[in-house]
Amino acid sequence: MHIRTTLRKFLPIYGFASGGPLRFKRAVGHRDLFYIDDKDVDLKDVIEASLPKAPLDTAVTCHWLAIEGVQPAIPENAPIEVISAPSDTKKHEQKDDDLPVDIKLPVKHILSRELQMYFDKVAELTLSESDSALFKEALVSLPTDSGLHPLVPYFTCFIADEVSRGLNNFPLLFALMRVVSNGNSAPNLETK
């Protein structure tokens, strides 16, 4: 259990899995030294190999919510196996005037009224009163309040929008950096 809490914020390493069992060989001249016997690959064969076909439908999937390192089973976090490429018949539906219409289902995030008020107040303080005592209290609450994980995507969008709008407003940028710094130091928020 201790190792799980220690490695909670570390992402798994991808790309180093093997399809078969690993074969270890003993190093020549060393009794206790072993190494993995990898197949030698000729660089010329790799360069001359044909490229794989491009995927038909490119998509980007983002994930922002994890609780204690576990992704909850909610519709927004559907497993990759469940998500399938949309068929052409469902992708476009016809209106009465025979023009194709893209159907997009809205993704609704349900925030409590208190969280909405908290986000609005922190955003307002960041934009206008970044020297006030109330803003400093909000900064202290960001890393310590464990119920703020639903606000992570909202803070991310807010900060990205305000940074792009106020590149010449150094006090605003400094206030936004303080919000990011305090949000990233929260041990209970998975912000990466």
PDB file of N, CA and C in Angstrom, residues 75-177:
ATOM      1  N   PRO A  75     -19.434   8.376 -18.203  1.00  0.00           N
ATOM      2  CA  PRO A  75     -19.484   8.447 -19.674  1.00  0.00           C
ATOM      3  C   PRO A  75     -18.363   9.267 -20.293  1.00  0.00           C
ATOM      4  N   GLU A  76     -17.887  10.306 -19.608  1.00  0.00           N
ATOM      5  CA  GLU A  76     -16.804  11.112 -20.165  1.00  0.00           C
ATOM      6  C   GLU A  76     -15.490  10.348 -20.210  1.00  0.00           C
ATOM      7  N   ASN A  77     -15.359   9.337 -19.379  1.00  0.00           N
ATOM      8  CA  ASN A  77     -14.134   8.551 -19.303  1.00  0.00           C
ATOM      9  C   ASN A  77     -14.370   7.142 -19.835  1.00  0.00           C
ATOM     10  N   ALA A  78     -15.073   7.030 -20.937  1.00  0.00           N
ATOM     11  CA  ALA A  78     -15.362   5.722 -21.511  1.00  0.00           C
ATOM     12  C   ALA A  78     -14.065   5.047 -21.924  1.00  0.00           C
ATOM     13  N   PRO A  79     -13.935   3.735 -21.697  1.00  0.00           N
ATOM     14  CA  PRO A  79     -12.718   3.045 -22.116  1.00  0.00           C
ATOM     15  C   PRO A  79     -12.561   3.085 -23.631  1.00  0.00           C
ATOM     16  N   ILE A  80     -11.323   2.983 -24.094  1.00  0.00           N
ATOM     17  CA  ILE A  80     -11.026   3.082 -25.523  1.00  0.00           C
ATOM     18  C   ILE A  80     -11.755   1.996 -26.310  1.00  0.00           C
ATOM     19  N   GLU A  81     -11.919   0.799 -25.737  1.00  0.00           N
ATOM     20  CA  GLU A  81     -12.572  -0.288 -26.458  1.00  0.00           C
ATOM     21  C   GLU A  81     -14.026   0.057 -26.766  1.00  0.00           C
ATOM     22  N   VAL A  82     -14.671   0.823 -25.877  1.00  0.00           N
ATOM     23  CA  VAL A  82     -16.074   1.162 -26.061  1.00  0.00           C
ATOM     24  C   VAL A  82     -16.236   2.215 -27.141  1.00  0.00           C
ATOM     25  N   ILE A  83     -15.273   3.136 -27.237  1.00  0.00           N
ATOM     26  CA  ILE A  83     -15.350   4.207 -28.223  1.00  0.00           C
ATOM     27  C   ILE A  83     -15.029   3.617 -29.588  1.00  0.00           C
ATOM     28  N   SER A  84     -15.940   3.739 -30.513  1.00  0.00           N
ATOM     29  CA  SER A  84     -15.704   3.221 -31.860  1.00  0.00           C
ATOM     30  C   SER A  84     -15.826   4.361 -32.846  1.00  0.00           C
ATOM     31  N   ALA A  85     -15.263   4.155 -34.023  1.00  0.00           N
ATOM     32  CA  ALA A  85     -15.326   5.192 -35.060  1.00  0.00           C
ATOM     33  C   ALA A  85     -16.776   5.374 -35.480  1.00  0.00           C
ATOM     34  N   PRO A  86     -17.230   6.616 -35.601  1.00  0.00           N
ATOM     35  CA  PRO A  86     -18.623   6.829 -35.995  1.00  0.00           C
ATOM     36  C   PRO A  86     -18.845   6.378 -37.434  1.00  0.00           C
ATOM     37  N   SER A  87     -19.971   5.729 -37.636  1.00  0.00           N
ATOM     38  CA  SER A  87     -20.276   5.285 -38.998  1.00  0.00           C
ATOM     39  C   SER A  87     -20.792   6.470 -39.804  1.00  0.00           C
ATOM     40  N   ASP A  88     -20.687   6.354 -41.123  1.00  0.00           N
ATOM     41  CA  ASP A  88     -21.099   7.451 -41.999  1.00  0.00           C
ATOM     42  C   ASP A  88     -22.599   7.717 -41.916  1.00  0.00           C
ATOM     43  N   THR A  89     -23.378   6.688 -41.593  1.00  0.00           N
ATOM     44  CA  THR A  89     -24.822   6.899 -41.527  1.00  0.00           C
ATOM     45  C   THR A  89     -25.212   7.695 -40.293  1.00  0.00           C
ATOM     46  N   LYS A  90     -24.495   7.528 -39.200  1.00  0.00           N
ATOM     47  CA  LYS A  90     -24.822   8.259 -37.983  1.00  0.00           C
ATOM     48  C   LYS A  90     -24.125   9.602 -37.913  1.00  0.00           C
ATOM     49  N   LYS A  91     -23.054   9.759 -38.652  1.00  0.00           N
ATOM     50  CA  LYS A  91     -22.273  10.988 -38.565  1.00  0.00           C
ATOM     51  C   LYS A  91     -23.040  12.169 -39.138  1.00  0.00           C
ATOM     52  N   HIS A  92     -23.702  11.958 -40.229  1.00  0.00           N
ATOM     53  CA  HIS A  92     -24.454  13.034 -40.879  1.00  0.00           C
ATOM     54  C   HIS A  92     -25.916  12.619 -40.963  1.00  0.00           C
ATOM     55  N   GLU A  93     -26.775  13.449 -40.477  1.00  0.00           N
ATOM     56  CA  GLU A  93     -28.193  13.235 -40.666  1.00  0.00           C
ATOM     57  C   GLU A  93     -28.694  14.315 -41.610  1.00  0.00           C
ATOM     58  N   GLN A  94     -29.728  14.023 -42.329  1.00  0.00           N
ATOM     59  CA  GLN A  94     -30.233  14.955 -43.329  1.00  0.00           C
ATOM     60  C   GLN A  94     -31.365  15.794 -42.736  1.00  0.00           C
ATOM     61  N   LYS A  95     -31.320  17.083 -43.020  1.00  0.00           N
ATOM     62  CA  LYS A  95     -32.427  17.961 -42.660  1.00  0.00           C
ATOM     63  C   LYS A  95     -33.432  17.930 -43.802  1.00  0.00           C
ATOM     64  N   ASP A  96     -34.505  18.690 -43.637  1.00  0.00           N
ATOM     65  CA  ASP A  96     -35.537  18.734 -44.677  1.00  0.00           C
ATOM     66  C   ASP A  96     -35.012  19.291 -45.988  1.00  0.00           C
ATOM     67  N   ASP A  97     -34.051  20.214 -45.943  1.00  0.00           N
ATOM     68  CA  ASP A  97     -33.535  20.811 -47.170  1.00  0.00           C
ATOM     69  C   ASP A  97     -32.320  20.053 -47.716  1.00  0.00           C
ATOM     70  N   ASP A  98     -32.108  18.796 -47.290  1.00  0.00           N
ATOM     71  CA  ASP A  98     -31.068  17.904 -47.788  1.00  0.00           C
ATOM     72  C   ASP A  98     -29.646  18.418 -47.579  1.00  0.00           C
ATOM     73  N   LEU A  99     -29.410  19.203 -46.527  1.00  0.00           N
ATOM     74  CA  LEU A  99     -28.058  19.625 -46.174  1.00  0.00           C
ATOM     75  C   LEU A  99     -27.573  18.763 -45.018  1.00  0.00           C
ATOM     76  N   PRO A 100     -26.335  18.274 -45.078  1.00  0.00           N
ATOM     77  CA  PRO A 100     -25.850  17.441 -43.976  1.00  0.00           C
ATOM     78  C   PRO A 100     -25.649  18.275 -42.710  1.00  0.00           C
ATOM     79  N   VAL A 101     -25.982  17.671 -41.585  1.00  0.00           N
ATOM     80  CA  VAL A 101     -25.851  18.337 -40.294  1.00  0.00           C
ATOM     81  C   VAL A 101     -25.012  17.439 -39.397  1.00  0.00           C
ATOM     82  N   ASP A 102     -23.969  17.990 -38.814  1.00  0.00           N
ATOM     83  CA  ASP A 102     -23.173  17.238 -37.856  1.00  0.00           C
ATOM     84  C   ASP A 102     -23.884  17.258 -36.517  1.00  0.00           C
ATOM     85  N   ILE A 103     -24.099  16.099 -35.946  1.00  0.00           N
ATOM     86  CA  ILE A 103     -24.747  15.988 -34.651  1.00  0.00           C
ATOM     87  C   ILE A 103     -23.652  15.848 -33.599  1.00  0.00           C
ATOM     88  N   LYS A 104     -23.629  16.742 -32.633  1.00  0.00           N
ATOM     89  CA  LYS A 104     -22.659  16.677 -31.542  1.00  0.00           C
ATOM     90  C   LYS A 104     -23.424  16.672 -30.233  1.00  0.00           C
ATOM     91  N   LEU A 105     -23.194  15.648 -29.449  1.00  0.00           N
ATOM     92  CA  LEU A 105     -23.849  15.580 -28.156  1.00  0.00           C
ATOM     93  C   LEU A 105     -23.091  16.451 -27.161  1.00  0.00           C
ATOM     94  N   PRO A 106     -23.802  17.239 -26.382  1.00  0.00           N
ATOM     95  CA  PRO A 106     -23.104  18.088 -25.415  1.00  0.00           C
ATOM     96  C   PRO A 106     -22.594  17.264 -24.243  1.00  0.00           C
ATOM     97  N   VAL A 107     -21.450  17.657 -23.737  1.00  0.00           N
ATOM     98  CA  VAL A 107     -20.906  17.045 -22.536  1.00  0.00           C
ATOM     99  C   VAL A 107     -21.208  18.000 -21.398  1.00  0.00           C
ATOM    100  N   LYS A 108     -21.991  17.538 -20.455  1.00  0.00           N
ATOM    101  CA  LYS A 108     -22.423  18.416 -19.382  1.00  0.00           C
ATOM    102  C   LYS A 108     -21.663  18.063 -18.110  1.00  0.00           C
ATOM    103  N   HIS A 109     -21.007  19.054 -17.562  1.00  0.00           N
ATOM    104  CA  HIS A 109     -20.321  18.891 -16.290  1.00  0.00           C
ATOM    105  C   HIS A 109     -21.234  19.454 -15.217  1.00  0.00           C
ATOM    106  N   ILE A 110     -21.493  18.685 -14.221  1.00  0.00           N
ATOM    107  CA  ILE A 110     -22.366  19.148 -13.151  1.00  0.00           C
ATOM    108  C   ILE A 110     -21.493  19.612 -11.999  1.00  0.00           C
ATOM    109  N   LEU A 111     -21.554  20.914 -11.747  1.00  0.00           N
ATOM    110  CA  LEU A 111     -20.834  21.509 -10.628  1.00  0.00           C
ATOM    111  C   LEU A 111     -21.845  21.964  -9.597  1.00  0.00           C
ATOM    112  N   SER A 112     -21.488  21.811  -8.351  1.00  0.00           N
ATOM    113  CA  SER A 112     -22.363  22.329  -7.309  1.00  0.00           C
ATOM    114  C   SER A 112     -22.333  23.855  -7.342  1.00  0.00           C
ATOM    115  N   ARG A 113     -23.348  24.440  -6.748  1.00  0.00           N
ATOM    116  CA  ARG A 113     -23.431  25.906  -6.713  1.00  0.00           C
ATOM    117  C   ARG A 113     -22.232  26.492  -5.971  1.00  0.00           C
ATOM    118  N   GLU A 114     -21.795  25.801  -4.915  1.00  0.00           N
ATOM    119  CA  GLU A 114     -20.659  26.288  -4.138  1.00  0.00           C
ATOM    120  C   GLU A 114     -19.380  26.297  -4.972  1.00  0.00           C
ATOM    121  N   LEU A 115     -19.180  25.237  -5.773  1.00  0.00           N
ATOM    122  CA  LEU A 115     -17.987  25.189  -6.624  1.00  0.00           C
ATOM    123  C   LEU A 115     -18.039  26.263  -7.707  1.00  0.00           C
ATOM    124  N   GLN A 116     -19.226  26.497  -8.262  1.00  0.00           N
ATOM    125  CA  GLN A 116     -19.363  27.556  -9.261  1.00  0.00           C
ATOM    126  C   GLN A 116     -19.050  28.917  -8.652  1.00  0.00           C
ATOM    127  N   MET A 117     -19.569  29.151  -7.445  1.00  0.00           N
ATOM    128  CA  MET A 117     -19.306  30.426  -6.773  1.00  0.00           C
ATOM    129  C   MET A 117     -17.826  30.560  -6.436  1.00  0.00           C
ATOM    130  N   TYR A 118     -17.210  29.460  -6.002  1.00  0.00           N
ATOM    131  CA  TYR A 118     -15.785  29.483  -5.667  1.00  0.00           C
ATOM    132  C   TYR A 118     -14.957  29.828  -6.909  1.00  0.00           C
ATOM    133  N   PHE A 119     -15.248  29.152  -8.023  1.00  0.00           N
ATOM    134  CA  PHE A 119     -14.507  29.418  -9.253  1.00  0.00           C
ATOM    135  C   PHE A 119     -14.691  30.862  -9.705  1.00  0.00           C
ATOM    136  N   ASP A 120     -15.935  31.336  -9.693  1.00  0.00           N
ATOM    137  CA  ASP A 120     -16.201  32.720 -10.110  1.00  0.00           C
ATOM    138  C   ASP A 120     -15.461  33.717  -9.228  1.00  0.00           C
ATOM    139  N   LYS A 121     -15.438  33.462  -7.922  1.00  0.00           N
ATOM    140  CA  LYS A 121     -14.780  34.394  -6.998  1.00  0.00           C
ATOM    141  C   LYS A 121     -13.265  34.379  -7.206  1.00  0.00           C
ATOM    142  N   VAL A 122     -12.674  33.195  -7.372  1.00  0.00           N
ATOM    143  CA  VAL A 122     -11.224  33.123  -7.598  1.00  0.00           C
ATOM    144  C   VAL A 122     -10.868  33.780  -8.930  1.00  0.00           C
ATOM    145  N   ALA A 123     -11.686  33.563  -9.954  1.00  0.00           N
ATOM    146  CA  ALA A 123     -11.427  34.193 -11.253  1.00  0.00           C
ATOM    147  C   ALA A 123     -11.528  35.711 -11.141  1.00  0.00           C
ATOM    148  N   GLU A 124     -12.543  36.192 -10.424  1.00  0.00           N
ATOM    149  CA  GLU A 124     -12.709  37.638 -10.244  1.00  0.00           C
ATOM    150  C   GLU A 124     -11.538  38.232  -9.465  1.00  0.00           C
ATOM    151  N   LEU A 125     -11.125  37.560  -8.398  1.00  0.00           N
ATOM    152  CA  LEU A 125      -9.998  38.059  -7.599  1.00  0.00           C
ATOM    153  C   LEU A 125      -8.706  38.041  -8.402  1.00  0.00           C
ATOM    154  N   THR A 126      -8.522  37.024  -9.225  1.00  0.00           N
ATOM    155  CA  THR A 126      -7.311  36.935 -10.038  1.00  0.00           C
ATOM    156  C   THR A 126      -7.244  38.082 -11.035  1.00  0.00           C
ATOM    157  N   LEU A 127      -8.383  38.427 -11.612  1.00  0.00           N
ATOM    158  CA  LEU A 127      -8.406  39.468 -12.635  1.00  0.00           C
ATOM    159  C   LEU A 127      -8.324  40.878 -12.061  1.00  0.00           C
ATOM    160  N   SER A 128      -8.906  41.096 -10.876  1.00  0.00           N
ATOM    161  CA  SER A 128      -9.009  42.485 -10.424  1.00  0.00           C
ATOM    162  C   SER A 128      -8.319  42.785  -9.102  1.00  0.00           C
ATOM    163  N   GLU A 129      -8.326  41.860  -8.168  1.00  0.00           N
ATOM    164  CA  GLU A 129      -7.829  42.162  -6.825  1.00  0.00           C
ATOM    165  C   GLU A 129      -6.744  41.178  -6.405  1.00  0.00           C
ATOM    166  N   SER A 130      -5.706  41.055  -7.193  1.00  0.00           N
ATOM    167  CA  SER A 130      -4.685  40.049  -6.896  1.00  0.00           C
ATOM    168  C   SER A 130      -3.794  40.429  -5.720  1.00  0.00           C
ATOM    169  N   ASP A 131      -3.940  41.636  -5.181  1.00  0.00           N
ATOM    170  CA  ASP A 131      -3.164  42.030  -4.001  1.00  0.00           C
ATOM    171  C   ASP A 131      -3.978  41.951  -2.721  1.00  0.00           C
ATOM    172  N   SER A 132      -5.239  41.557  -2.807  1.00  0.00           N
ATOM    173  CA  SER A 132      -6.103  41.567  -1.629  1.00  0.00           C
ATOM    174  C   SER A 132      -5.830  40.364  -0.731  1.00  0.00           C
ATOM    175  N   ALA A 133      -6.260  40.490   0.513  1.00  0.00           N
ATOM    176  CA  ALA A 133      -6.107  39.399   1.477  1.00  0.00           C
ATOM    177  C   ALA A 133      -6.998  38.224   1.099  1.00  0.00           C
ATOM    178  N   LEU A 134      -8.153  38.505   0.506  1.00  0.00           N
ATOM    179  CA  LEU A 134      -9.061  37.438   0.090  1.00  0.00           C
ATOM    180  C   LEU A 134      -8.439  36.577  -1.010  1.00  0.00           C
ATOM    181  N   PHE A 135      -7.709  37.195  -1.934  1.00  0.00           N
ATOM    182  CA  PHE A 135      -7.020  36.446  -2.984  1.00  0.00           C
ATOM    183  C   PHE A 135      -5.943  35.554  -2.371  1.00  0.00           C
ATOM    184  N   LYS A 136      -5.231  36.072  -1.379  1.00  0.00           N
ATOM    185  CA  LYS A 136      -4.197  35.266  -0.720  1.00  0.00           C
ATOM    186  C   LYS A 136      -4.811  34.083   0.015  1.00  0.00           C
ATOM    187  N   GLU A 137      -5.995  34.278   0.610  1.00  0.00           N
ATOM    188  CA  GLU A 137      -6.689  33.164   1.265  1.00  0.00           C
ATOM    189  C   GLU A 137      -7.137  32.128   0.230  1.00  0.00           C
ATOM    190  N   ALA A 138      -7.579  32.601  -0.928  1.00  0.00           N
ATOM    191  CA  ALA A 138      -7.975  31.672  -1.995  1.00  0.00           C
ATOM    192  C   ALA A 138      -6.774  30.865  -2.473  1.00  0.00           C
ATOM    193  N   LEU A 139      -5.611  31.516  -2.557  1.00  0.00           N
ATOM    194  CA  LEU A 139      -4.398  30.795  -2.965  1.00  0.00           C
ATOM    195  C   LEU A 139      -4.027  29.728  -1.944  1.00  0.00           C
ATOM    196  N   VAL A 140      -4.240  30.017  -0.666  1.00  0.00           N
ATOM    197  CA  VAL A 140      -3.943  29.034   0.382  1.00  0.00           C
ATOM    198  C   VAL A 140      -4.911  27.859   0.292  1.00  0.00           C
ATOM    199  N   SER A 141      -6.170  28.130  -0.091  1.00  0.00           N
ATOM    200  CA  SER A 141      -7.157  27.050  -0.138  1.00  0.00           C
ATOM    201  C   SER A 141      -6.988  26.145  -1.357  1.00  0.00           C
ATOM    202  N   LEU A 142      -6.356  26.637  -2.423  1.00  0.00           N
ATOM    203  CA  LEU A 142      -6.206  25.812  -3.633  1.00  0.00           C
ATOM    204  C   LEU A 142      -5.470  24.496  -3.371  1.00  0.00           C
ATOM    205  N   PRO A 143      -4.309  24.500  -2.722  1.00  0.00           N
ATOM    206  CA  PRO A 143      -3.634  23.209  -2.527  1.00  0.00           C
ATOM    207  C   PRO A 143      -4.189  22.382  -1.372  1.00  0.00           C
ATOM    208  N   THR A 144      -5.002  22.974  -0.508  1.00  0.00           N
ATOM    209  CA  THR A 144      -5.442  22.238   0.676  1.00  0.00           C
ATOM    210  C   THR A 144      -6.854  21.690   0.566  1.00  0.00           C
ATOM    211  N   ASP A 145      -7.701  22.260  -0.259  1.00  0.00           N
ATOM    212  CA  ASP A 145      -9.088  21.816  -0.373  1.00  0.00           C
ATOM    213  C   ASP A 145      -9.160  20.596  -1.284  1.00  0.00           C
ATOM    214  N   SER A 146      -9.656  19.482  -0.747  1.00  0.00           N
ATOM    215  CA  SER A 146      -9.672  18.233  -1.520  1.00  0.00           C
ATOM    216  C   SER A 146     -10.869  18.126  -2.455  1.00  0.00           C
ATOM    217  N   GLY A 147     -11.811  19.045  -2.396  1.00  0.00           N
ATOM    218  CA  GLY A 147     -12.996  18.945  -3.235  1.00  0.00           C
ATOM    219  C   GLY A 147     -12.947  19.773  -4.496  1.00  0.00           C
ATOM    220  N   LEU A 148     -11.772  20.238  -4.885  1.00  0.00           N
ATOM    221  CA  LEU A 148     -11.668  21.130  -6.038  1.00  0.00           C
ATOM    222  C   LEU A 148     -11.355  20.417  -7.346  1.00  0.00           C
ATOM    223  N   HIS A 149     -11.240  19.089  -7.341  1.00  0.00           N
ATOM    224  CA  HIS A 149     -10.857  18.399  -8.575  1.00  0.00           C
ATOM    225  C   HIS A 149     -11.837  18.609  -9.730  1.00  0.00           C
ATOM    226  N   PRO A 150     -13.150  18.843  -9.524  1.00  0.00           N
ATOM    227  CA  PRO A 150     -14.001  19.129 -10.688  1.00  0.00           C
ATOM    228  C   PRO A 150     -13.687  20.469 -11.355  1.00  0.00           C
ATOM    229  N   LEU A 151     -12.992  21.360 -10.647  1.00  0.00           N
ATOM    230  CA  LEU A 151     -12.694  22.681 -11.203  1.00  0.00           C
ATOM    231  C   LEU A 151     -11.415  22.716 -12.030  1.00  0.00           C
ATOM    232  N   VAL A 152     -10.654  21.640 -12.061  1.00  0.00           N
ATOM    233  CA  VAL A 152      -9.376  21.643 -12.779  1.00  0.00           C
ATOM    234  C   VAL A 152      -9.539  22.039 -14.250  1.00  0.00           C
ATOM    235  N   PRO A 153     -10.495  21.466 -15.008  1.00  0.00           N
ATOM    236  CA  PRO A 153     -10.602  21.895 -16.412  1.00  0.00           C
ATOM    237  C   PRO A 153     -11.052  23.343 -16.554  1.00  0.00           C
ATOM    238  N   TYR A 154     -11.847  23.822 -15.619  1.00  0.00           N
ATOM    239  CA  TYR A 154     -12.304  25.210 -15.684  1.00  0.00           C
ATOM    240  C   TYR A 154     -11.155  26.173 -15.412  1.00  0.00           C
ATOM    241  N   PHE A 155     -10.346  25.855 -14.405  1.00  0.00           N
ATOM    242  CA  PHE A 155      -9.179  26.695 -14.131  1.00  0.00           C
ATOM    243  C   PHE A 155      -8.198  26.643 -15.303  1.00  0.00           C
ATOM    244  N   THR A 156      -8.045  25.473 -15.908  1.00  0.00           N
ATOM    245  CA  THR A 156      -7.132  25.341 -17.044  1.00  0.00           C
ATOM    246  C   THR A 156      -7.567  26.232 -18.203  1.00  0.00           C
ATOM    247  N   CYS A 157      -8.843  26.179 -18.552  1.00  0.00           N
ATOM    248  CA  CYS A 157      -9.347  27.024 -19.650  1.00  0.00           C
ATOM    249  C   CYS A 157      -9.268  28.497 -19.293  1.00  0.00           C
ATOM    250  N   PHE A 158      -9.623  28.837 -18.056  1.00  0.00           N
ATOM    251  CA  PHE A 158      -9.581  30.233 -17.620  1.00  0.00           C
ATOM    252  C   PHE A 158      -8.166  30.788 -17.716  1.00  0.00           C
ATOM    253  N   ILE A 159      -7.205  30.033 -17.216  1.00  0.00           N
ATOM    254  CA  ILE A 159      -5.818  30.508 -17.217  1.00  0.00           C
ATOM    255  C   ILE A 159      -5.290  30.607 -18.644  1.00  0.00           C
ATOM    256  N   ALA A 160      -5.587  29.620 -19.477  1.00  0.00           N
ATOM    257  CA  ALA A 160      -5.121  29.674 -20.870  1.00  0.00           C
ATOM    258  C   ALA A 160      -5.709  30.878 -21.599  1.00  0.00           C
ATOM    259  N   ASP A 161      -6.993  31.140 -21.396  1.00  0.00           N
ATOM    260  CA  ASP A 161      -7.631  32.293 -22.053  1.00  0.00           C
ATOM    261  C   ASP A 161      -7.048  33.608 -21.566  1.00  0.00           C
ATOM    262  N   GLU A 162      -6.870  33.734 -20.254  1.00  0.00           N
ATOM    263  CA  GLU A 162      -6.381  35.003 -19.708  1.00  0.00           C
ATOM    264  C   GLU A 162      -4.914  35.250 -20.065  1.00  0.00           C
ATOM    265  N   VAL A 163      -4.124  34.194 -20.146  1.00  0.00           N
ATOM    266  CA  VAL A 163      -2.720  34.372 -20.546  1.00  0.00           C
ATOM    267  C   VAL A 163      -2.654  34.854 -21.988  1.00  0.00           C
ATOM    268  N   SER A 164      -3.470  34.261 -22.862  1.00  0.00           N
ATOM    269  CA  SER A 164      -3.429  34.689 -24.266  1.00  0.00           C
ATOM    270  C   SER A 164      -3.979  36.104 -24.446  1.00  0.00           C
ATOM    271  N   ARG A 165      -4.914  36.523 -23.588  1.00  0.00           N
ATOM    272  CA  ARG A 165      -5.467  37.875 -23.689  1.00  0.00           C
ATOM    273  C   ARG A 165      -4.555  38.929 -23.078  1.00  0.00           C
ATOM    274  N   GLY A 166      -3.872  38.591 -21.996  1.00  0.00           N
ATOM    275  CA  GLY A 166      -3.138  39.607 -21.253  1.00  0.00           C
ATOM    276  C   GLY A 166      -1.645  39.416 -21.261  1.00  0.00           C
ATOM    277  N   LEU A 167      -1.061  39.182 -22.421  1.00  0.00           N
ATOM    278  CA  LEU A 167       0.381  38.952 -22.497  1.00  0.00           C
ATOM    279  C   LEU A 167       1.200  40.167 -22.072  1.00  0.00           C
ATOM    280  N   ASN A 168       0.643  41.360 -22.151  1.00  0.00           N
ATOM    281  CA  ASN A 168       1.373  42.566 -21.748  1.00  0.00           C
ATOM    282  C   ASN A 168       1.014  43.023 -20.345  1.00  0.00           C
ATOM    283  N   ASN A 169       0.094  42.356 -19.688  1.00  0.00           N
ATOM    284  CA  ASN A 169      -0.347  42.727 -18.347  1.00  0.00           C
ATOM    285  C   ASN A 169       0.411  41.866 -17.329  1.00  0.00           C
ATOM    286  N   PHE A 170       1.557  42.368 -16.887  1.00  0.00           N
ATOM    287  CA  PHE A 170       2.422  41.568 -16.015  1.00  0.00           C
ATOM    288  C   PHE A 170       1.815  41.273 -14.645  1.00  0.00           C
ATOM    289  N   PRO A 171       1.094  42.193 -14.005  1.00  0.00           N
ATOM    290  CA  PRO A 171       0.459  41.824 -12.731  1.00  0.00           C
ATOM    291  C   PRO A 171      -0.553  40.688 -12.896  1.00  0.00           C
ATOM    292  N   LEU A 172      -1.311  40.703 -14.000  1.00  0.00           N
ATOM    293  CA  LEU A 172      -2.263  39.620 -14.247  1.00  0.00           C
ATOM    294  C   LEU A 172      -1.527  38.301 -14.474  1.00  0.00           C
ATOM    295  N   LEU A 173      -0.471  38.324 -15.273  1.00  0.00           N
ATOM    296  CA  LEU A 173       0.297  37.100 -15.526  1.00  0.00           C
ATOM    297  C   LEU A 173       0.905  36.558 -14.240  1.00  0.00           C
ATOM    298  N   PHE A 174       1.370  37.461 -13.381  1.00  0.00           N
ATOM    299  CA  PHE A 174       1.945  37.034 -12.105  1.00  0.00           C
ATOM    300  C   PHE A 174       0.867  36.391 -11.226  1.00  0.00           C
ATOM    301  N   ALA A 175      -0.334  36.986 -11.200  1.00  0.00           N
ATOM    302  CA  ALA A 175      -1.433  36.410 -10.416  1.00  0.00           C
ATOM    303  C   ALA A 175      -1.825  35.043 -10.966  1.00  0.00           C
ATOM    304  N   LEU A 176      -1.864  34.901 -12.293  1.00  0.00           N
ATOM    305  CA  LEU A 176      -2.193  33.608 -12.900  1.00  0.00           C
ATOM    306  C   LEU A 176      -1.135  32.559 -12.579  1.00  0.00           C
ATOM    307  N   MET A 177       0.132  32.977 -12.568  1.00  0.00           N
ATOM    308  CA  MET A 177       1.205  32.034 -12.216  1.00  0.00           C
ATOM    309  C   MET A 177       1.074  31.581 -10.768  1.00  0.00           C
TER     310      MET A 177
END
